[in-house]
Short mmCIF file of C-alpha atoms in Angstrom, two decimals:
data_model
loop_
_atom_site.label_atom_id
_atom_site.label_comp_id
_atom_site.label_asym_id
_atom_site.label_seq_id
_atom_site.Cartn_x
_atom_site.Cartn_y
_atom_site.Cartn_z
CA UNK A 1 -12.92 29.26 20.29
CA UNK A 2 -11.67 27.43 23.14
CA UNK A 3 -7.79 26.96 23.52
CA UNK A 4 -6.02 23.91 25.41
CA UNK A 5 -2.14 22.95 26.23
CA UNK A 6 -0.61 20.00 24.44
CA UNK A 7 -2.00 17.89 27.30
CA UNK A 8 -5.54 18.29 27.28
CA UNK A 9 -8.28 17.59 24.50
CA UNK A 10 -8.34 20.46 21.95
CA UNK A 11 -12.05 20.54 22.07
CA UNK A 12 -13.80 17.60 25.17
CA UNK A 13 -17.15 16.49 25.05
CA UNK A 14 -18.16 19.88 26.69
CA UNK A 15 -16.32 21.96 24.32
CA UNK A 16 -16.96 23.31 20.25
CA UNK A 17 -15.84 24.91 17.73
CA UNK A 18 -17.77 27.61 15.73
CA UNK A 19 -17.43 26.71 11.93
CA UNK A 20 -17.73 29.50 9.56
CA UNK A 21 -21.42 28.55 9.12
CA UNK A 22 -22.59 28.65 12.98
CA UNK A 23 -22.47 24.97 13.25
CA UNK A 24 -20.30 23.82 16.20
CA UNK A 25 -18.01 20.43 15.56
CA UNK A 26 -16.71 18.91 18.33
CA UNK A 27 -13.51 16.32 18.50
CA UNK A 28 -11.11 14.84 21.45
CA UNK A 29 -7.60 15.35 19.35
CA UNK A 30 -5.51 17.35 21.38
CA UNK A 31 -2.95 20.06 19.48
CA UNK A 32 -0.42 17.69 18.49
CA UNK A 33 -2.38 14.54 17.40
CA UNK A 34 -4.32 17.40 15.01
CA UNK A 35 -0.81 18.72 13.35
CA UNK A 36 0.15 15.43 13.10
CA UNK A 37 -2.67 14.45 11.32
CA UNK A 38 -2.49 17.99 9.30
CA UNK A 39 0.83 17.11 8.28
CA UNK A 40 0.23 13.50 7.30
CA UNK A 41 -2.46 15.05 5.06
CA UNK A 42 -0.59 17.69 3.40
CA UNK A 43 2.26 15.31 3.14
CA UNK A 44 -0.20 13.04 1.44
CA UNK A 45 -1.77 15.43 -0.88
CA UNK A 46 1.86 16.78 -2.11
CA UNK A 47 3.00 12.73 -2.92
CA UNK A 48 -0.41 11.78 -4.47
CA UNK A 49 -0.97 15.08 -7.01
CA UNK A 50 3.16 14.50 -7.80
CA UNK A 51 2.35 10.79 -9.01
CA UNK A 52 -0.58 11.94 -10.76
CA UNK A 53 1.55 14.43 -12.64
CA UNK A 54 4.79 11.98 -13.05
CA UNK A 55 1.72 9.23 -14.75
CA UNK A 56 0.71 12.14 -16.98
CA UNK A 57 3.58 13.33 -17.96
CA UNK A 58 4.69 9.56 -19.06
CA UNK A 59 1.10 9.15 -20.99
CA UNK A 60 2.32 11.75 -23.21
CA UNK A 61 5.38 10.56 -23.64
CA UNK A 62 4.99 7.02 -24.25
CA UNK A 63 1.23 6.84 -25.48
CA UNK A 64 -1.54 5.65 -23.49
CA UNK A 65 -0.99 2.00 -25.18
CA UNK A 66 2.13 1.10 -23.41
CA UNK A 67 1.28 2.66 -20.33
CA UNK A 68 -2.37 2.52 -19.63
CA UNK A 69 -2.07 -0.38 -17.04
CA UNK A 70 -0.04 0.70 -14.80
CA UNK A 71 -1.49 4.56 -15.24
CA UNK A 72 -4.62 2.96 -14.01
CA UNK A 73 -2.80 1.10 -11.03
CA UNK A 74 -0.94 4.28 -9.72
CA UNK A 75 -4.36 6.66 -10.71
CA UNK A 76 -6.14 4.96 -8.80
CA UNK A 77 -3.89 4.46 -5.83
CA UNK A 78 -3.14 8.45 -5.63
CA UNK A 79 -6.81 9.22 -5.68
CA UNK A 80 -7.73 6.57 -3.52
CA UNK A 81 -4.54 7.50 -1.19
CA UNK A 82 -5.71 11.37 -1.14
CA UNK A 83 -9.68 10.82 -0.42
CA UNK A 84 -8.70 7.83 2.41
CA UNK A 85 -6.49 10.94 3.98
CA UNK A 86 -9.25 13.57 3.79
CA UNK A 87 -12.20 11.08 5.37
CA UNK A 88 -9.50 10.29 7.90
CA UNK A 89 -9.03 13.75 8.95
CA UNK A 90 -12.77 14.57 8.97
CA UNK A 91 -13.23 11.13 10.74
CA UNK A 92 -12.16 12.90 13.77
CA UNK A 93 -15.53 15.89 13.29
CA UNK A 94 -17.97 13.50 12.48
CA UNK A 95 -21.45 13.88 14.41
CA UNK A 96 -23.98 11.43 15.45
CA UNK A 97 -26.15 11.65 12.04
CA UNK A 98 -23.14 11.18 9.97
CA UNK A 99 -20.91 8.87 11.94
CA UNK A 100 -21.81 5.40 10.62
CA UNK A 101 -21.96 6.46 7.00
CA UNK A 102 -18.99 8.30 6.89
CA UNK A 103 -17.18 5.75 8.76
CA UNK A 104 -18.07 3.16 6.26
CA UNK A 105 -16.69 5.49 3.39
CA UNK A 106 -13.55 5.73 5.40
CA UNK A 107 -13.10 2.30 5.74
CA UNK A 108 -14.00 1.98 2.45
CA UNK A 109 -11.35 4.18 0.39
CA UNK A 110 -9.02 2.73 3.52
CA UNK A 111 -9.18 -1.02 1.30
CA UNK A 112 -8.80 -0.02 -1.62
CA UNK A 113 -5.93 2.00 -1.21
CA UNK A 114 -4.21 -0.90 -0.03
CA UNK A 115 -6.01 -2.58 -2.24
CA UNK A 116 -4.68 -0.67 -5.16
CA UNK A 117 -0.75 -0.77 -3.56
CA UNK A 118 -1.20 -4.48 -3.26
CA UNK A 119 -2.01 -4.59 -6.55
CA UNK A 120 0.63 -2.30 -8.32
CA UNK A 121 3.56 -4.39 -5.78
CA UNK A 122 2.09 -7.65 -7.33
CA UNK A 123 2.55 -6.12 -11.41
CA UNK A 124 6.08 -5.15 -10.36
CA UNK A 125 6.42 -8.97 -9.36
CA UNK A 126 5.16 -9.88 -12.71
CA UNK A 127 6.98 -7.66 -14.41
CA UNK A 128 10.37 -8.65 -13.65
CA UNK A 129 9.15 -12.36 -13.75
CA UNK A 130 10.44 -14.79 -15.92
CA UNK A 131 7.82 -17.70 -15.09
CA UNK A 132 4.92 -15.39 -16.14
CA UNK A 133 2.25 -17.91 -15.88
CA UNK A 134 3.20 -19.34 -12.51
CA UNK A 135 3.45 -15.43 -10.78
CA UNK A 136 0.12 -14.30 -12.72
CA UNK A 137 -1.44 -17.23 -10.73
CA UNK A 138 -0.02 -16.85 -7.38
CA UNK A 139 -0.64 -13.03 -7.94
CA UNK A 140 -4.50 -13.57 -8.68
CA UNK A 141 -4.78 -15.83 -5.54
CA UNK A 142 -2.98 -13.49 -3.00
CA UNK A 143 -4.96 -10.26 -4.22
CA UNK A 144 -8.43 -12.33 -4.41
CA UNK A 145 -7.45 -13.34 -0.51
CA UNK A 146 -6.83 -9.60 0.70
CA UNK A 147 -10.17 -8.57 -1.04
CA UNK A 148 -12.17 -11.26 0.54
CA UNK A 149 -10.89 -9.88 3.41
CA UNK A 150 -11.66 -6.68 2.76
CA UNK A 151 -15.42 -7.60 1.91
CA UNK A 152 -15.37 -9.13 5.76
CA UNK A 153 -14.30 -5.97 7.34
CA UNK A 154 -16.76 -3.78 5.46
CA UNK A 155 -18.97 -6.06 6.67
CA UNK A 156 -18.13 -6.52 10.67
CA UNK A 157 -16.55 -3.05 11.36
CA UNK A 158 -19.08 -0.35 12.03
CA UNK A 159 -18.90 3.14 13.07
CA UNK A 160 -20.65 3.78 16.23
CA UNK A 161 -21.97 7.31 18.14
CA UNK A 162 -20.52 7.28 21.92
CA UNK A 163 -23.04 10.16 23.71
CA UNK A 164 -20.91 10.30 26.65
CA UNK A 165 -18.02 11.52 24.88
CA UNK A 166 -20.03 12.86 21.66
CA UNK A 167 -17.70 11.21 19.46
CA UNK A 168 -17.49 8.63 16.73
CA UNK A 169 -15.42 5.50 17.12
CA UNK A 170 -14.70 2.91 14.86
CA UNK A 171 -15.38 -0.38 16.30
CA UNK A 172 -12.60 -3.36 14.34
CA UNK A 173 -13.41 -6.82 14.43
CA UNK A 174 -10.39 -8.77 15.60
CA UNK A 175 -10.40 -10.99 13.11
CA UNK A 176 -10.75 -9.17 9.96
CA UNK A 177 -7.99 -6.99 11.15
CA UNK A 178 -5.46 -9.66 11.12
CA UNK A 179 -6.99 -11.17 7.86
CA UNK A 180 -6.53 -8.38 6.50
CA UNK A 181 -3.01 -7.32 7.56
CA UNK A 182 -1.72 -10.81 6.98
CA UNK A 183 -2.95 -10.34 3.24
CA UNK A 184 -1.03 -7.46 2.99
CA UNK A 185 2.27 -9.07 4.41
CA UNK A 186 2.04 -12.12 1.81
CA UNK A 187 2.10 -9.91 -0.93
CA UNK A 188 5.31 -8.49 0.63
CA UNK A 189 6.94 -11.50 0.99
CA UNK A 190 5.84 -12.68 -2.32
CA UNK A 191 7.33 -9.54 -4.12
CA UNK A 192 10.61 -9.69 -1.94
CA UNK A 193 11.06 -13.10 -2.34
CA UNK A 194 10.75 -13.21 -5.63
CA UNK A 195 12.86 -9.77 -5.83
CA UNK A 196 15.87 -11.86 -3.69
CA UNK A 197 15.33 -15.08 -6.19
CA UNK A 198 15.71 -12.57 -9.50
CA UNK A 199 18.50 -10.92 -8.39
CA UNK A 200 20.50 -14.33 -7.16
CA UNK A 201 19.89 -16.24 -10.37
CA UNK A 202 21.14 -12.68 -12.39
CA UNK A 203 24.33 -12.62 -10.01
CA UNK A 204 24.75 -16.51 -10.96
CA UNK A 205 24.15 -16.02 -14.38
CA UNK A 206 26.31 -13.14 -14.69
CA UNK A 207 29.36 -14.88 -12.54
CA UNK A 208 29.11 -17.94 -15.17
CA UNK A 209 29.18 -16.01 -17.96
CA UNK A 210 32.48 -14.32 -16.75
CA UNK A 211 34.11 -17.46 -15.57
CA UNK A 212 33.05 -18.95 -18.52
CA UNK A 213 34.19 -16.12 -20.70
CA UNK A 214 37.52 -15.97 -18.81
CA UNK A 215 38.17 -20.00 -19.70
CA UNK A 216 38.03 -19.62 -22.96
CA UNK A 217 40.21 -16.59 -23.73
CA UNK A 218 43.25 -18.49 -21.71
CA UNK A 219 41.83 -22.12 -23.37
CA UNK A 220 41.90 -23.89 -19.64
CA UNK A 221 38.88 -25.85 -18.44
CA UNK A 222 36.72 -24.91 -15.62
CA UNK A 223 38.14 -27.59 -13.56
CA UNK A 224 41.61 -25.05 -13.04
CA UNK A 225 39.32 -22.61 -11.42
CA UNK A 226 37.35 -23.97 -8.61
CA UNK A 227 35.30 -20.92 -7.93
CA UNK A 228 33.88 -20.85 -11.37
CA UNK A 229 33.48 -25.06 -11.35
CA UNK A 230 31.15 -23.62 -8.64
CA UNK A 231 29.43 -21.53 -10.39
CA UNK A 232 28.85 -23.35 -12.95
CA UNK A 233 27.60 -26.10 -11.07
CA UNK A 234 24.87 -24.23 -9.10
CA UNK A 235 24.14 -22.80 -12.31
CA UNK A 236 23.42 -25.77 -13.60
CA UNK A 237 21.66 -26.94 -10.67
CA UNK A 238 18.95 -24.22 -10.65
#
């Protein structure tokens, strides 16, 4: 097997390795970008089989009644998060008569395991809702958007077979990758906005009921205490 310093290619376009079988693979990661990828993979593996765990564990406490849809949600997010990591790593051995259809697959699992995060951030936003209808709606809009987007890039992003190099690129349309991405970011600022709204109206709510508590144990009116007059104004206001 053919060695190589941190600086060159671990294998070029001129060099292979000898798989257990007798088949040679070839691939232009050099050392590093391959233990970073190793790690990312292990490090992925080790998360995803701990969820999986942590949702069975709860199954058998709780019953699968109470807890079936979010065991779905985070199922199918640590599966989908530990096959997108393994076609990612092969991605980088693929050969000419597997390089489009494995690509595909990769970009595949790639959407819906954001997909499937999108999804469990946007049940956390419903969850601690308290305009249920209202976020279930917004929520059904934002995740039909990213997977129409998703659909697009399945469709426009192909793998492709470069002979010079004898390796298999991905080629990203432009536009799908910021549709895509900018799906992804309104669900984040949907859940932390909502998360920063939640938590204000429970700090109001909380600071009225203790200025309002504190007027009546010394019989004043809110008017003596112009902090809680505040309070209770914006409370009333929102």
């Amino acid at each position: 097997m053919s060695t190589a310093t941190p600086n060159q290619p671990l294998l070029s376009s001129n060099q292979t390795s000898n798989c257990l079988d007798g088949s040679q693979v070839q691939t232009n990661l050099t050392v590093v970008q391959l233990s970073v990828i190793t790690i990312m993979l292990g490090l992925t593996l080790e998360v995803s089989l701990s969820g999986m765990v942590s949702n069975a564990c709860q199954v058998v406490q709780q019953g699968i009644n109470k807890t079936w849809k979010l065991t779905c949600i985070m199922s199918m997010f640590n599966l989908s998060g530990i096959l997108y990591m393994i076609f990612f790593f092969y991605n980088s051995f693929l050969v000419e008569e597997n390089c489009v259809i494995l690509n595909l697959a990769n970009n595949i699992l790639s959407h819906i395991f954001y997909l499937s995060f999108d999804t469990f951030l946007l049940f956390k936003t419903l969850v601690i809702s308290r305009n249920y209808k209202n976020i279930f709606a917004v929520s059904c809009i934002l995740l039909t958007h990213r997977f129409c987007w998703s659909i697009a890039d399945l469709l426009m992003t192909y793998g492709l077979w470069d002979a010079p190099t004898q390796t298999c690129s991905s080629v990203q349309n432009p536009i799908t990758l910021i549709g895509y991405n900018s799906g992804d970011l309104l669900v984040d600022c949907f859940l932390h906005t909502h998360l920063l709204d939640s938590e204000l109206g429970y700090a109001l709510e909380l600071a009225f009921r203790a200025c309002g508590g504190a007027s009546q144990r010394k019989r004043v009116a809110f008017t003596n205490y112009p902090v809680c007059d505040g309070v209770q104004h914006l409370g009333r206001t929102i």
